[in-house]
PDB file of C-alpha atoms and ligand atoms in Angstrom:
ATOM      1  CA  MET A   1     123.103 112.552 104.887  1.00  0.00           C
ATOM      2  CA  LEU A   2     121.636 111.863 108.302  1.00  0.00           C
ATOM      3  CA  SER A   3     123.879 109.600 110.260  1.00  0.00           C
ATOM      4  CA  ALA A   4     121.411 108.336 112.869  1.00  0.00           C
ATOM      5  CA  SER A   5     120.767 104.623 112.832  1.00  0.00           C
ATOM      6  CA  SER A   6     117.824 103.714 110.693  1.00  0.00           C
ATOM      7  CA  THR A   7     117.559 100.126 111.770  1.00  0.00           C
ATOM      8  CA  LYS A   8     115.730 100.317 115.084  1.00  0.00           C
ATOM      9  CA  GLY A   9     112.856  98.296 113.628  1.00  0.00           C
ATOM     10  CA  GLY A  10     115.095  96.083 111.524  1.00  0.00           C
ATOM     11  CA  LEU A  11     114.644  98.313 108.457  1.00  0.00           C
ATOM     12  CA  ALA A  12     117.441  98.832 105.975  1.00  0.00           C
ATOM     13  CA  MET A  13     115.849 101.999 104.571  1.00  0.00           C
ATOM     14  CA  LYS A  14     115.170 105.287 106.331  1.00  0.00           C
ATOM     15  CA  LEU A  15     111.616 106.489 106.968  1.00  0.00           C
ATOM     16  CA  LEU A  16     110.809 110.171 106.589  1.00  0.00           C
ATOM     17  CA  ASN A  17     107.426 111.586 107.522  1.00  0.00           C
ATOM     18  CA  PHE A  18     107.017 115.119 106.173  1.00  0.00           C
ATOM     19  CA  GLY A  19     103.791 116.267 107.770  1.00  0.00           C
ATOM     20  CA  ALA A  20     101.706 118.600 109.869  1.00  0.00           C
ATOM     21  CA  LEU A  21     102.109 119.117 113.589  1.00  0.00           C
ATOM     22  CA  ASN A  22      98.992 120.558 115.231  1.00  0.00           C
ATOM     23  CA  ILE A  23      97.887 121.714 118.619  1.00  0.00           C
ATOM     24  CA  ASP A  24      94.472 120.060 118.962  1.00  0.00           C
ATOM     25  CA  VAL A  25      91.934 121.931 121.065  1.00  0.00           C
ATOM     26  CA  VAL A  26      89.291 119.319 121.817  1.00  0.00           C
ATOM     27  CA  TYR A  27      85.764 120.153 122.982  1.00  0.00           C
ATOM     28  CA  GLN A  28      83.602 117.354 124.359  1.00  0.00           C
ATOM     29  CA  VAL A  29      79.999 117.904 123.253  1.00  0.00           C
ATOM     30  CA  ASP A  30      76.723 116.034 123.357  1.00  0.00           C
ATOM     31  CA  HIS A  31      76.360 116.248 119.577  1.00  0.00           C
ATOM     32  CA  LEU A  32      78.312 117.947 116.797  1.00  0.00           C
ATOM     33  CA  VAL A  33      77.070 121.530 116.561  1.00  0.00           C
ATOM     34  CA  LEU A  34      74.500 122.167 113.807  1.00  0.00           C
ATOM     35  CA  PRO A  35      74.385 125.217 111.484  1.00  0.00           C
ATOM     36  CA  GLY A  36      73.007 128.208 113.440  1.00  0.00           C
ATOM     37  CA  GLU A  37      73.101 126.309 116.745  1.00  0.00           C
ATOM     38  CA  THR A  38      75.059 127.272 119.886  1.00  0.00           C
ATOM     39  CA  ILE A  39      75.904 124.537 122.379  1.00  0.00           C
ATOM     40  CA  SER A  40      78.022 124.239 125.509  1.00  0.00           C
ATOM     41  CA  SER A  41      80.918 121.825 125.779  1.00  0.00           C
ATOM     42  CA  THR A  42      81.441 119.713 128.873  1.00  0.00           C
ATOM     43  CA  SER A  43      85.241 119.842 128.717  1.00  0.00           C
ATOM     44  CA  ARG A  44      88.134 121.370 126.792  1.00  0.00           C
ATOM     45  CA  GLU A  45      91.551 119.739 126.425  1.00  0.00           C
ATOM     46  CA  THR A  46      94.668 120.741 124.561  1.00  0.00           C
ATOM     47  CA  ASN A  47      96.551 117.839 122.957  1.00  0.00           C
ATOM     48  CA  CYS A  48      99.214 117.133 120.374  1.00  0.00           C
ATOM     49  CA  GLY A  49      97.920 116.135 116.952  1.00  0.00           C
ATOM     50  CA  GLY A  50      98.146 116.680 113.232  1.00  0.00           C
ATOM     51  CA  LYS A  51      98.054 113.768 110.803  1.00  0.00           C
ATOM     52  CA  GLY A  52     101.793 114.005 110.294  1.00  0.00           C
ATOM     53  CA  LEU A  53     102.682 114.057 113.972  1.00  0.00           C
ATOM     54  CA  ASN A  54     100.168 111.310 114.803  1.00  0.00           C
ATOM     55  CA  GLN A  55     101.551 109.010 112.109  1.00  0.00           C
ATOM     56  CA  SER A  56     105.131 109.597 113.260  1.00  0.00           C
ATOM     57  CA  VAL A  57     104.102 108.855 116.844  1.00  0.00           C
ATOM     58  CA  ALA A  58     102.359 105.667 115.692  1.00  0.00           C
ATOM     59  CA  LEU A  59     105.369 104.554 113.611  1.00  0.00           C
ATOM     60  CA  ALA A  60     107.736 105.228 116.499  1.00  0.00           C
ATOM     61  CA  ARG A  61     105.543 103.587 119.160  1.00  0.00           C
ATOM     62  CA  ALA A  62     105.199 100.592 116.832  1.00  0.00           C
ATOM     63  CA  GLY A  63     108.997 100.285 116.883  1.00  0.00           C
ATOM     64  CA  ALA A  64     110.094 102.002 113.647  1.00  0.00           C
ATOM     65  CA  GLN A  65     112.822 104.637 113.445  1.00  0.00           C
ATOM     66  CA  VAL A  66     111.176 107.654 111.804  1.00  0.00           C
ATOM     67  CA  PHE A  67     112.543 111.080 110.958  1.00  0.00           C
ATOM     68  CA  HIS A  68     109.862 113.756 111.163  1.00  0.00           C
ATOM     69  CA  ALA A  69     110.087 116.917 109.038  1.00  0.00           C
ATOM     70  CA  GLY A  70     107.733 119.883 109.274  1.00  0.00           C
ATOM     71  CA  MET A  71     107.416 123.267 110.889  1.00  0.00           C
ATOM     72  CA  VAL A  72     106.199 124.433 114.284  1.00  0.00           C
ATOM     73  CA  GLY A  73     105.614 127.934 115.611  1.00  0.00           C
ATOM     74  CA  GLU A  74     106.863 129.512 118.822  1.00  0.00           C
ATOM     75  CA  ASP A  75     104.251 127.507 120.753  1.00  0.00           C
ATOM     76  CA  GLY A  76     105.434 124.180 119.320  1.00  0.00           C
ATOM     77  CA  GLY A  77     107.514 122.969 122.276  1.00  0.00           C
ATOM     78  CA  MET A  78     104.887 120.453 123.412  1.00  0.00           C
ATOM     79  CA  LEU A  79     104.716 118.971 119.887  1.00  0.00           C
ATOM     80  CA  LEU A  80     108.470 118.392 119.699  1.00  0.00           C
ATOM     81  CA  GLU A  81     108.528 117.017 123.208  1.00  0.00           C
ATOM     82  CA  LEU A  82     105.838 114.435 122.531  1.00  0.00           C
ATOM     83  CA  LEU A  83     107.372 113.367 119.225  1.00  0.00           C
ATOM     84  CA  GLY A  84     110.761 112.962 120.880  1.00  0.00           C
ATOM     85  CA  GLU A  85     109.314 111.026 123.823  1.00  0.00           C
ATOM     86  CA  ALA A  86     107.606 108.671 121.381  1.00  0.00           C
ATOM     87  CA  GLY A  87     111.000 107.937 119.820  1.00  0.00           C
ATOM     88  CA  ALA A  88     110.800 109.939 116.572  1.00  0.00           C
ATOM     89  CA  ASP A  89     113.827 111.922 115.373  1.00  0.00           C
ATOM     90  CA  THR A  90     112.901 115.636 115.426  1.00  0.00           C
ATOM     91  CA  SER A  91     116.219 117.095 114.240  1.00  0.00           C
ATOM     92  CA  LEU A  92     114.723 118.083 110.858  1.00  0.00           C
ATOM     93  CA  VAL A  93     111.727 119.958 112.311  1.00  0.00           C
ATOM     94  CA  ARG A  94     112.118 123.707 111.997  1.00  0.00           C
ATOM     95  CA  GLU A  95     110.721 126.347 114.365  1.00  0.00           C
ATOM     96  CA  VAL A  96     109.396 129.502 112.647  1.00  0.00           C
ATOM     97  CA  PRO A  97     107.935 132.765 114.025  1.00  0.00           C
ATOM     98  CA  GLY A  98     104.180 132.781 114.688  1.00  0.00           C
ATOM     99  CA  GLY A  99     101.862 129.982 115.725  1.00  0.00           C
ATOM    100  CA  SER A 100     101.860 126.243 115.082  1.00  0.00           C
ATOM    101  CA  GLY A 101      99.079 124.538 113.179  1.00  0.00           C
ATOM    102  CA  GLN A 102      95.885 124.158 115.142  1.00  0.00           C
ATOM    103  CA  ALA A 103      92.821 121.937 115.009  1.00  0.00           C
ATOM    104  CA  ILE A 104      89.525 122.777 116.685  1.00  0.00           C
ATOM    105  CA  ILE A 105      87.892 119.424 117.360  1.00  0.00           C
ATOM    106  CA  GLN A 106      84.435 118.539 118.611  1.00  0.00           C
ATOM    107  CA  VAL A 107      83.987 115.016 119.974  1.00  0.00           C
ATOM    108  CA  ASP A 108      80.426 113.850 120.584  1.00  0.00           C
ATOM    109  CA  ARG A 109      79.100 111.293 123.075  1.00  0.00           C
ATOM    110  CA  ARG A 110      79.538 108.479 120.542  1.00  0.00           C
ATOM    111  CA  GLY A 111      83.210 109.394 120.025  1.00  0.00           C
ATOM    112  CA  GLU A 112      82.669 110.841 116.514  1.00  0.00           C
ATOM    113  CA  ASN A 113      84.415 114.094 115.676  1.00  0.00           C
ATOM    114  CA  SER A 114      84.412 117.103 113.394  1.00  0.00           C
ATOM    115  CA  ILE A 115      87.564 119.107 112.804  1.00  0.00           C
ATOM    116  CA  ILE A 116      88.471 122.636 111.680  1.00  0.00           C
ATOM    117  CA  LEU A 117      92.108 123.107 110.685  1.00  0.00           C
ATOM    118  CA  TYR A 118      94.169 126.256 110.910  1.00  0.00           C
ATOM    119  CA  GLY A 119      97.410 125.745 108.960  1.00  0.00           C
ATOM    120  CA  GLY A 120      99.775 128.026 110.898  1.00  0.00           C
ATOM    121  CA  ALA A 121     103.409 126.919 110.529  1.00  0.00           C
ATOM    122  CA  ASN A 122     102.327 123.873 108.459  1.00  0.00           C
ATOM    123  CA  GLN A 123     101.542 126.232 105.597  1.00  0.00           C
ATOM    124  CA  ARG A 124     105.014 127.759 105.631  1.00  0.00           C
ATOM    125  CA  ILE A 125     106.790 124.719 104.180  1.00  0.00           C
ATOM    126  CA  ASP A 126     108.736 126.176 101.225  1.00  0.00           C
ATOM    127  CA  GLU A 127     110.865 124.804  98.410  1.00  0.00           C
ATOM    128  CA  PRO A 128     114.321 125.490  99.950  1.00  0.00           C
ATOM    129  CA  TYR A 129     113.327 123.651 103.141  1.00  0.00           C
ATOM    130  CA  ILE A 130     111.950 120.738 101.123  1.00  0.00           C
ATOM    131  CA  ASP A 131     115.190 120.539  99.108  1.00  0.00           C
ATOM    132  CA  GLU A 132     117.251 120.586 102.291  1.00  0.00           C
ATOM    133  CA  VAL A 133     115.256 117.778 103.910  1.00  0.00           C
ATOM    134  CA  ILE A 134     115.062 115.567 100.818  1.00  0.00           C
ATOM    135  CA  SER A 135     118.828 115.864 100.297  1.00  0.00           C
ATOM    136  CA  GLN A 136     119.270 113.928 103.580  1.00  0.00           C
ATOM    137  CA  PHE A 137     117.646 110.813 102.101  1.00  0.00           C
ATOM    138  CA  GLU A 138     118.529 108.453  99.303  1.00  0.00           C
ATOM    139  CA  GLU A 139     117.023 106.112  96.754  1.00  0.00           C
ATOM    140  CA  GLY A 140     114.958 103.355  98.362  1.00  0.00           C
ATOM    141  CA  ASP A 141     114.137 105.322 101.522  1.00  0.00           C
ATOM    142  CA  CYS A 142     110.429 105.913 102.241  1.00  0.00           C
ATOM    143  CA  ILE A 143     108.510 109.153 102.628  1.00  0.00           C
ATOM    144  CA  PHE A 144     105.069 109.499 104.253  1.00  0.00           C
ATOM    145  CA  LEU A 145     102.899 112.430 103.155  1.00  0.00           C
ATOM    146  CA  GLN A 146      99.432 113.650 104.091  1.00  0.00           C
ATOM    147  CA  ASN A 147      97.583 116.756 102.855  1.00  0.00           C
ATOM    148  CA  GLU A 148      97.998 119.279 105.677  1.00  0.00           C
ATOM    149  CA  ILE A 149     101.154 121.132 104.566  1.00  0.00           C
ATOM    150  CA  SER A 150     102.027 123.626 101.834  1.00  0.00           C
ATOM    151  CA  ASN A 151     103.948 122.860  98.624  1.00  0.00           C
ATOM    152  CA  LEU A 152     102.835 119.243  98.554  1.00  0.00           C
ATOM    153  CA  ARG A 153     103.062 118.908  94.766  1.00  0.00           C
ATOM    154  CA  TYR A 154     106.677 120.116  94.806  1.00  0.00           C
ATOM    155  CA  LEU A 155     107.436 117.756  97.652  1.00  0.00           C
ATOM    156  CA  MET A 156     106.036 114.788  95.727  1.00  0.00           C
ATOM    157  CA  GLU A 157     108.119 115.733  92.695  1.00  0.00           C
ATOM    158  CA  ARG A 158     111.340 116.130  94.670  1.00  0.00           C
ATOM    159  CA  ALA A 159     110.765 112.874  96.552  1.00  0.00           C
ATOM    160  CA  HIS A 160     110.197 111.063  93.261  1.00  0.00           C
ATOM    161  CA  GLU A 161     113.334 112.560  91.688  1.00  0.00           C
ATOM    162  CA  ALA A 162     115.324 111.404  94.715  1.00  0.00           C
ATOM    163  CA  GLY A 163     114.013 107.850  94.257  1.00  0.00           C
ATOM    164  CA  LEU A 164     112.052 107.765  97.529  1.00  0.00           C
ATOM    165  CA  ARG A 165     109.142 105.332  97.893  1.00  0.00           C
ATOM    166  CA  LEU A 166     106.037 107.426  98.472  1.00  0.00           C
ATOM    167  CA  ILE A 167     103.318 106.509 100.965  1.00  0.00           C
ATOM    168  CA  PHE A 168     100.523 109.002 100.405  1.00  0.00           C
ATOM    169  CA  ASN A 169      97.551 109.586 102.677  1.00  0.00           C
ATOM    170  CA  PRO A 170      95.658 112.301 100.744  1.00  0.00           C
ATOM    171  CA  SER A 171      93.722 113.533 103.737  1.00  0.00           C
ATOM    172  CA  PRO A 172      91.898 115.863 104.041  1.00  0.00           C
ATOM    173  CA  PHE A 173      90.673 115.484 100.454  1.00  0.00           C
ATOM    174  CA  GLU A 174      90.742 118.499  98.130  1.00  0.00           C
ATOM    175  CA  LYS A 175      89.864 118.463  94.434  1.00  0.00           C
ATOM    176  CA  CYS A 176      93.270 119.856  93.446  1.00  0.00           C
ATOM    177  CA  LEU A 177      94.842 116.568  94.608  1.00  0.00           C
ATOM    178  CA  LEU A 178      93.371 114.848  91.547  1.00  0.00           C
ATOM    179  CA  SER A 179      95.826 116.784  89.359  1.00  0.00           C
ATOM    180  CA  TYR A 180      98.866 115.932  91.498  1.00  0.00           C
ATOM    181  CA  PRO A 181     101.428 113.397  90.217  1.00  0.00           C
ATOM    182  CA  LEU A 182      99.603 110.412  91.673  1.00  0.00           C
ATOM    183  CA  ASP A 183     101.548 107.961  89.515  1.00  0.00           C
ATOM    184  CA  TYR A 184     104.527 108.652  91.781  1.00  0.00           C
ATOM    185  CA  VAL A 185     102.667 107.095  94.699  1.00  0.00           C
ATOM    186  CA  ASP A 186     103.802 103.608  95.751  1.00  0.00           C
ATOM    187  CA  TYR A 187     101.213 103.136  98.510  1.00  0.00           C
ATOM    188  CA  PHE A 188      97.883 104.968  98.735  1.00  0.00           C
ATOM    189  CA  VAL A 189      96.263 105.192 102.159  1.00  0.00           C
ATOM    190  CA  VAL A 190      92.607 106.216 101.938  1.00  0.00           C
ATOM    191  CA  ASN A 191      89.392 105.775 103.835  1.00  0.00           C
ATOM    192  CA  GLU A 192      86.167 104.842 102.063  1.00  0.00           C
ATOM    193  CA  VAL A 193      85.151 108.462 101.389  1.00  0.00           C
ATOM    194  CA  GLU A 194      88.562 109.485 100.037  1.00  0.00           C
ATOM    195  CA  GLY A 195      88.711 106.245  98.058  1.00  0.00           C
ATOM    196  CA  HIS A 196      85.420 107.179  96.389  1.00  0.00           C
ATOM    197  CA  GLN A 197      86.622 110.727  95.716  1.00  0.00           C
ATOM    198  CA  PHE A 198      89.750 109.422  93.971  1.00  0.00           C
ATOM    199  CA  SER A 199      88.265 106.464  92.120  1.00  0.00           C
ATOM    200  CA  GLY A 200      84.612 107.414  91.539  1.00  0.00           C
ATOM    201  CA  LYS A 201      83.668 103.953  92.894  1.00  0.00           C
ATOM    202  CA  THR A 202      81.708 103.049  96.009  1.00  0.00           C
ATOM    203  CA  GLU A 203      82.344  99.318  96.529  1.00  0.00           C
ATOM    204  CA  PRO A 204      85.570  98.755  98.500  1.00  0.00           C
ATOM    205  CA  GLU A 205      86.906  96.106  96.081  1.00  0.00           C
ATOM    206  CA  GLU A 206      86.230  98.406  93.118  1.00  0.00           C
ATOM    207  CA  ILE A 207      87.928 101.360  94.838  1.00  0.00           C
ATOM    208  CA  LEU A 208      90.953  99.182  95.478  1.00  0.00           C
ATOM    209  CA  LYS A 209      91.145  97.772  91.957  1.00  0.00           C
ATOM    210  CA  THR A 210      90.597 101.145  90.273  1.00  0.00           C
ATOM    211  CA  LEU A 211      93.345 102.889  92.226  1.00  0.00           C
ATOM    212  CA  MET A 212      95.744  99.956  91.858  1.00  0.00           C
ATOM    213  CA  ASP A 213      95.224  99.677  88.091  1.00  0.00           C
ATOM    214  CA  ARG A 214      95.199 103.408  87.405  1.00  0.00           C
ATOM    215  CA  HIS A 215      98.337 104.287  89.345  1.00  0.00           C
ATOM    216  CA  GLN A 216     100.186 100.938  89.482  1.00  0.00           C
ATOM    217  CA  THR A 217     100.242 101.295  93.243  1.00  0.00           C
ATOM    218  CA  ALA A 218      99.492  99.339  96.404  1.00  0.00           C
ATOM    219  CA  VAL A 219      96.415 100.522  98.329  1.00  0.00           C
ATOM    220  CA  LEU A 220      95.467 100.461 102.001  1.00  0.00           C
ATOM    221  CA  LEU A 221      91.732 101.171 102.308  1.00  0.00           C
ATOM    222  CA  THR A 222      90.296 101.691 105.777  1.00  0.00           C
ATOM    223  CA  LEU A 223      86.570 101.077 106.175  1.00  0.00           C
ATOM    224  CA  GLY A 224      85.751 102.179 109.739  1.00  0.00           C
ATOM    225  CA  LYS A 225      83.595  99.531 111.434  1.00  0.00           C
ATOM    226  CA  GLU A 226      84.031  97.263 108.395  1.00  0.00           C
ATOM    227  CA  GLY A 227      87.782  96.944 108.954  1.00  0.00           C
ATOM    228  CA  ALA A 228      90.376  97.424 106.225  1.00  0.00           C
ATOM    229  CA  LEU A 229      91.540  96.084 102.870  1.00  0.00           C
ATOM    230  CA  TYR A 230      95.050  96.019 101.468  1.00  0.00           C
ATOM    231  CA  GLY A 231      95.959  95.211  97.896  1.00  0.00           C
ATOM    232  CA  ASP A 232      99.237  94.992  96.013  1.00  0.00           C
ATOM    233  CA  ASP A 233     100.566  92.975  93.082  1.00  0.00           C
ATOM    234  CA  THR A 234     100.631  89.817  95.199  1.00  0.00           C
ATOM    235  CA  GLY A 235      96.920  89.927  96.059  1.00  0.00           C
ATOM    236  CA  THR A 236      94.307  91.398  98.390  1.00  0.00           C
ATOM    237  CA  VAL A 237      93.819  90.850 102.119  1.00  0.00           C
ATOM    238  CA  ARG A 238      91.083  91.986 104.471  1.00  0.00           C
ATOM    239  CA  HIS A 239      90.787  92.342 108.244  1.00  0.00           C
ATOM    240  CA  GLY A 240      87.879  93.204 110.534  1.00  0.00           C
ATOM    241  CA  ILE A 241      87.951  95.436 113.599  1.00  0.00           C
ATOM    242  CA  TYR A 242      88.326  94.492 117.250  1.00  0.00           C
ATOM    243  CA  GLN A 243      85.406  95.578 119.424  1.00  0.00           C
ATOM    244  CA  SER A 244      86.023  98.154 122.119  1.00  0.00           C
ATOM    245  CA  GLU A 245      84.333 101.025 123.868  1.00  0.00           C
ATOM    246  CA  VAL A 246      84.510 104.088 121.577  1.00  0.00           C
ATOM    247  CA  VAL A 247      85.556 107.217 123.466  1.00  0.00           C
ATOM    248  CA  ASP A 248      87.168 109.252 120.678  1.00  0.00           C
ATOM    249  CA  THR A 249      87.917 108.162 117.117  1.00  0.00           C
ATOM    250  CA  THR A 250      90.388 111.026 116.489  1.00  0.00           C
ATOM    251  CA  GLY A 251      93.754 109.649 115.390  1.00  0.00           C
ATOM    252  CA  ALA A 252      92.489 106.095 114.771  1.00  0.00           C
ATOM    253  CA  GLY A 253      93.311 106.253 111.055  1.00  0.00           C
ATOM    254  CA  ASP A 254      96.771 107.668 111.787  1.00  0.00           C
ATOM    255  CA  THR A 255      97.416 104.875 114.284  1.00  0.00           C
ATOM    256  CA  PHE A 256      96.348 102.328 111.692  1.00  0.00           C
ATOM    257  CA  THR A 257      98.710 103.815 109.095  1.00  0.00           C
ATOM    258  CA  GLY A 258     101.704 103.947 111.441  1.00  0.00           C
ATOM    259  CA  PHE A 259     101.334 100.425 112.815  1.00  0.00           C
ATOM    260  CA  PHE A 260     100.503  98.920 109.418  1.00  0.00           C
ATOM    261  CA  PHE A 261     103.567 100.343 107.689  1.00  0.00           C
ATOM    262  CA  SER A 262     105.889  99.732 110.594  1.00  0.00           C
ATOM    263  CA  ALA A 263     105.039  96.042 110.253  1.00  0.00           C
ATOM    264  CA  LEU A 264     104.828  95.846 106.449  1.00  0.00           C
ATOM    265  CA  LEU A 265     108.077  97.713 105.775  1.00  0.00           C
ATOM    266  CA  SER A 266     109.924  95.526 108.257  1.00  0.00           C
ATOM    267  CA  GLY A 267     108.960  92.488 106.183  1.00  0.00           C
ATOM    268  CA  GLN A 268     105.826  91.199 107.915  1.00  0.00           C
ATOM    269  CA  PRO A 269     103.072  89.801 105.663  1.00  0.00           C
ATOM    270  CA  PRO A 270     100.207  92.235 104.896  1.00  0.00           C
ATOM    271  CA  GLN A 271      97.737  90.081 106.844  1.00  0.00           C
ATOM    272  CA  ASP A 272      99.850  90.380 110.004  1.00  0.00           C
ATOM    273  CA  ALA A 273     100.326  94.113 109.424  1.00  0.00           C
ATOM    274  CA  LEU A 274      96.550  94.578 109.111  1.00  0.00           C
ATOM    275  CA  ARG A 275      95.968  92.618 112.304  1.00  0.00           C
ATOM    276  CA  LEU A 276      98.488  94.661 114.280  1.00  0.00           C
ATOM    277  CA  ALA A 277      97.108  97.947 112.921  1.00  0.00           C
ATOM    278  CA  SER A 278      93.531  96.918 113.799  1.00  0.00           C
ATOM    279  CA  GLN A 279      94.575  96.011 117.328  1.00  0.00           C
ATOM    280  CA  ALA A 280      96.442  99.288 117.830  1.00  0.00           C
ATOM    281  CA  SER A 281      93.612 101.463 116.528  1.00  0.00           C
ATOM    282  CA  CYS A 282      91.114  99.581 118.681  1.00  0.00           C
ATOM    283  CA  ILE A 283      93.095 100.839 121.684  1.00  0.00           C
ATOM    284  CA  THR A 284      93.311 104.390 120.253  1.00  0.00           C
ATOM    285  CA  VAL A 285      89.525 104.767 119.938  1.00  0.00           C
ATOM    286  CA  SER A 286      89.036 103.652 123.533  1.00  0.00           C
ATOM    287  CA  ARG A 287      90.984 106.668 124.846  1.00  0.00           C
ATOM    288  CA  PRO A 288      90.605 110.442 124.464  1.00  0.00           C
ATOM    289  CA  GLY A 289      92.789 112.626 122.237  1.00  0.00           C
ATOM    290  CA  ALA A 290      94.802 111.987 119.084  1.00  0.00           C
ATOM    291  CA  ALA A 291      98.554 111.484 119.705  1.00  0.00           C
ATOM    292  CA  PRO A 292      98.199 110.796 123.455  1.00  0.00           C
ATOM    293  CA  SER A 293      95.846 107.883 122.757  1.00  0.00           C
ATOM    294  CA  ILE A 294      98.227 105.998 120.416  1.00  0.00           C
ATOM    295  CA  PRO A 295      99.515 102.856 122.163  1.00  0.00           C
ATOM    296  CA  THR A 296     103.012 101.393 122.175  1.00  0.00           C
ATOM    297  CA  LEU A 297     103.728  98.012 120.605  1.00  0.00           C
ATOM    298  CA  ALA A 298     104.161  96.575 124.109  1.00  0.00           C
ATOM    299  CA  GLU A 299     100.669  97.745 125.090  1.00  0.00           C
ATOM    300  CA  VAL A 300      99.177  96.181 121.965  1.00  0.00           C
ATOM    301  CA  ARG A 301     100.929  92.874 122.660  1.00  0.00           C
ATOM    302  CA  GLU A 302      99.843  92.874 126.268  1.00  0.00           C
ATOM    303  CA  ARG A 303      96.225  93.661 125.451  1.00  0.00           C
ATOM    304  CA  PHE A 304      95.963  91.013 122.712  1.00  0.00           C
ATOM    305  CA  HIS A 305      98.342  88.451 124.238  1.00  0.00           C
ATOM    306  CA  THR A 306     100.462  88.299 121.083  1.00  0.00           C
ATOM    307  CA  GLU A 307     104.212  88.024 120.693  1.00  0.00           C
ATOM    308  CA  ARG A 308     104.476  89.701 117.299  1.00  0.00           C
TER     309      ARG A 308
HETATM  310  O1  RIB B   1      93.766 112.629 112.004  1.00  0.00           O
HETATM  311  C1  RIB B   1      93.496 113.333 113.198  1.00  0.00           C
HETATM  312  C2  RIB B   1      94.140 114.689 113.135  1.00  0.00           C
HETATM  313  O2  RIB B   1      93.516 115.455 112.134  1.00  0.00           O
HETATM  314  C3  RIB B   1      94.006 115.511 114.394  1.00  0.00           C
HETATM  315  O3  RIB B   1      95.007 115.263 115.334  1.00  0.00           O
HETATM  316  C4  RIB B   1      93.980 116.944 113.882  1.00  0.00           C
HETATM  317  O4  RIB B   1      95.091 117.695 114.222  1.00  0.00           O
HETATM  318  C5  RIB B   1      93.822 116.806 112.374  1.00  0.00           C
HETATM  319  O5  RIB B   1      94.995 117.055 111.706  1.00  0.00           O
END
């Protein structure tokens, strides 16, 4: 068992995020390149990213103690450094020969992006490593998963057997996810498009109800400019967005997830968790990059003049 304190954010349980760590190569463009078109970029930056890493950074900067598990390649030093600086525990991350995961990202003048993933070390997650990591956690602890690493089905099964509460952000969507053991999920985190792909519904309330009823789960549904909805067996709450200049939307969803669950799992009401997550992601979109743009809790409080 890991002996590190798990109560930095007042949580009795441990939080594990088993997810991808990517080197994001970000090209600033006028518009997202079209099929057959060649365009020039106005800048190129290399940042830390990956849905897993971003969500761990957001959890940690929001004040939660999170253990990150995943694999990096020989070039992964910057990823470990940033995670550690944010306050996440990186002792479970393994370095393997070859390259880390990579994302090629275009960001247009409106801040919208398109992303190509290269799995790299993220696709080398194997069963023995999963067993080793899961054995460090116990019933009632929480695990965060996204869909950017290998052996995800096995990981879900092992986490369930170990009695971990599963927070699943099935992104990016792939059809094979529909046959995964989704009834093991305690909290679904989807955007409107993923919500439609999983539920077949288009109206936010219907997406929420369908997923909740079908899988007996709580659901966090993010709706871009329309805000977010959260539903569990105590009811449904909604929150709008805070206006800000949009520089780069990359990592906004990951910020939302990290701040929302940091608050919810430490006992704050869902409405307060939604508000905090909306405030934090409003700051993220106003800055370039994924992980580097995620604010700390202190920054969120200062910007919105709130105490909690
Ligand atoms: O959610 C944003 C992330 O998606 C980027 O950081 C990129 O690495 C991709 O995983």
